[in-house]
CSV table of C-alpha atoms in Angstrom, one decimal:
chain,number,residue,atom,x,y,z
A,423,GLN,CA,39.3,-16.4,56.5
A,424,VAL,CA,38.9,-14.0,59.4
A,425,GLN,CA,41.4,-11.3,60.2
A,426,LEU,CA,41.7,-8.8,63.1
A,427,VAL,CA,43.8,-5.7,62.5
A,428,GLU,CA,44.7,-3.3,65.3
A,429,SER,CA,45.6,0.4,64.8
A,430,GLY,CA,46.1,3.5,66.9
A,431,GLY,CA,49.2,2.6,68.9
A,432,GLY,CA,52.1,5.0,69.3
A,433,LEU,CA,54.3,7.0,71.6
A,434,VAL,CA,52.6,9.3,74.1
A,435,GLN,CA,53.6,11.2,77.2
A,436,ALA,CA,52.4,10.2,80.6
A,437,GLY,CA,48.9,11.6,81.2
A,438,GLY,CA,48.1,11.5,77.5
A,439,SER,CA,45.5,9.5,75.6
A,440,LEU,CA,45.3,7.0,72.7
A,441,ARG,CA,42.5,5.2,71.0
A,442,LEU,CA,43.1,1.7,69.7
A,443,SER,CA,40.9,0.2,67.0
A,444,CYS,CA,40.4,-3.5,66.1
A,445,ALA,CA,38.7,-4.1,62.8
A,446,ALA,CA,37.5,-7.6,62.0
A,447,SER,CA,37.2,-8.7,58.4
A,448,GLY,CA,36.4,-11.8,56.3
A,449,THR,CA,33.6,-14.3,56.6
A,450,ILE,CA,31.8,-13.3,59.8
A,451,PHE,CA,28.4,-14.5,60.9
A,452,ARG,CA,28.6,-13.1,64.5
A,453,ILE,CA,31.2,-11.6,66.8
A,454,ASN,CA,30.6,-12.5,70.4
A,455,THR,CA,33.0,-11.3,73.1
A,456,MET,CA,35.8,-8.9,72.1
A,457,GLY,CA,38.8,-8.2,74.3
A,458,TRP,CA,42.0,-6.3,74.6
A,459,TYR,CA,45.2,-7.8,76.1
A,460,ARG,CA,48.6,-6.5,76.6
A,461,GLN,CA,52.1,-7.9,76.9
A,462,ALA,CA,55.0,-5.8,78.4
A,463,GLN,CA,58.5,-6.8,77.6
A,464,GLY,CA,59.6,-9.8,79.7
A,465,LYS,CA,56.1,-10.3,81.1
A,466,GLN,CA,53.1,-12.6,80.3
A,467,ARG,CA,50.2,-11.4,78.3
A,468,GLU,CA,47.5,-10.0,80.5
A,469,LEU,CA,43.8,-9.1,80.2
A,470,VAL,CA,43.0,-5.4,79.9
A,471,ALA,CA,39.3,-5.4,79.2
A,472,THR,CA,36.5,-7.3,77.5
A,473,ILE,CA,33.1,-6.5,76.1
A,474,THR,CA,30.3,-8.9,75.4
A,475,ARG,CA,27.9,-8.8,72.4
A,476,GLY,CA,25.3,-7.3,74.7
A,477,GLY,CA,27.7,-4.6,75.9
A,478,SER,CA,28.7,-5.8,79.3
A,479,THR,CA,32.2,-4.8,80.1
A,480,ASN,CA,35.0,-6.1,82.4
A,481,TYR,CA,38.3,-4.3,83.2
A,482,ASP,CA,41.5,-5.2,85.0
A,483,ASP,CA,41.8,-3.2,88.2
A,484,SER,CA,44.9,-1.4,86.9
A,485,VAL,CA,42.9,0.3,84.1
A,486,LYS,CA,39.5,0.9,85.7
A,487,GLY,CA,38.5,4.5,85.5
A,488,ARG,CA,41.1,5.3,82.8
A,489,PHE,CA,40.3,2.9,79.9
A,490,THR,CA,37.0,2.4,78.1
A,491,ILE,CA,36.2,-0.5,75.8
A,492,SER,CA,33.5,-0.2,73.2
A,493,ARG,CA,32.4,-1.8,70.0
A,494,ASP,CA,30.5,-0.9,66.8
A,495,GLY,CA,28.6,-3.9,65.6
A,496,ALA,CA,27.8,-2.4,62.2
A,497,LYS,CA,31.5,-1.9,61.5
A,498,ASN,CA,32.7,-5.2,63.2
A,499,THR,CA,35.2,-3.0,65.1
A,500,GLY,CA,36.2,-2.8,68.7
A,501,TYR,CA,37.9,0.1,70.4
A,502,LEU,CA,39.9,0.8,73.5
A,503,GLN,CA,40.0,4.5,74.7
A,504,MET,CA,43.0,4.9,76.9
A,505,ASN,CA,43.2,8.1,79.1
A,506,SER,CA,45.6,9.2,81.8
A,507,LEU,CA,48.2,6.9,80.5
A,508,LYS,CA,51.1,5.8,82.7
A,509,PRO,CA,54.6,4.5,81.8
A,510,GLU,CA,53.5,1.1,83.2
A,511,ASP,CA,50.9,0.9,80.5
A,512,THR,CA,53.7,0.5,77.9
A,513,ALA,CA,53.2,-2.8,76.1
A,514,VAL,CA,52.1,-4.4,72.9
A,515,TYR,CA,48.3,-4.4,72.9
A,516,TYR,CA,46.4,-7.3,71.2
A,517,CYS,CA,42.8,-7.5,70.4
A,518,ASN,CA,40.9,-10.8,70.3
A,519,ALA,CA,37.4,-11.8,69.4
A,520,GLU,CA,35.2,-14.8,69.6
A,521,ILE,CA,33.8,-15.1,66.1
A,522,GLN,CA,31.4,-17.5,64.4
A,523,ILE,CA,31.9,-17.8,60.7
A,524,ALA,CA,28.5,-19.6,60.3
A,525,GLY,CA,25.5,-19.9,62.6
A,526,VAL,CA,25.9,-23.7,62.8
A,527,LEU,CA,29.5,-23.6,63.9
A,528,PRO,CA,30.8,-22.7,67.4
A,529,SER,CA,32.8,-19.5,67.9
A,530,ARG,CA,36.5,-19.5,67.6
A,531,THR,CA,39.0,-17.1,69.2
A,532,TYR,CA,41.0,-14.9,66.8
A,533,TRP,CA,43.9,-12.6,67.6
A,534,GLY,CA,45.3,-9.5,66.0
A,535,GLN,CA,48.9,-8.9,65.3
A,536,GLY,CA,49.4,-6.4,68.1
A,537,THR,CA,50.1,-2.6,68.2
A,538,GLN,CA,52.8,-1.0,70.3
A,539,VAL,CA,51.9,1.5,73.0
A,540,THR,CA,54.8,3.4,74.6
A,541,VAL,CA,54.2,5.9,77.4
A,542,SER,CA,57.1,8.2,78.3
A,543,SER,CA,57.5,9.7,81.7
C-alpha cells in the first residue's frame, strides 16, 4: 500500500515562508510526476505546481516567482518552498503523485491527507 504524508504547514504572517514536504512510502517502483494542489474554504481544489521525474516544473501564475517545487528521488519526497506568502495563499495543501508499484503496471494517482497553511495579514 502506498501512502503520501504531508508536513510543514502552519500559521505564518504575510511575507513569510513555509516549506511543505510530501513523503511517499510503501511499495514503490517508480514515482513519476509529483504535484501540489490547494483548496481554500468554499473553493475548488486548484493546481499549484507540478514536477516531472526529469525535473521539469510547471506553476500556476499566482505562485510563479514565489513558490518552488522540488523532489528528492532517493528519499521519495517532494517539497514546496513557499516564499512571500500572501493571505490569499491560505488553504489546505495536498500533494499528489503518479506512482507505479511495479514496472509492469501503469502508474496510479495517490493523494496525501492535506496540510493547512494559514497566512495572516
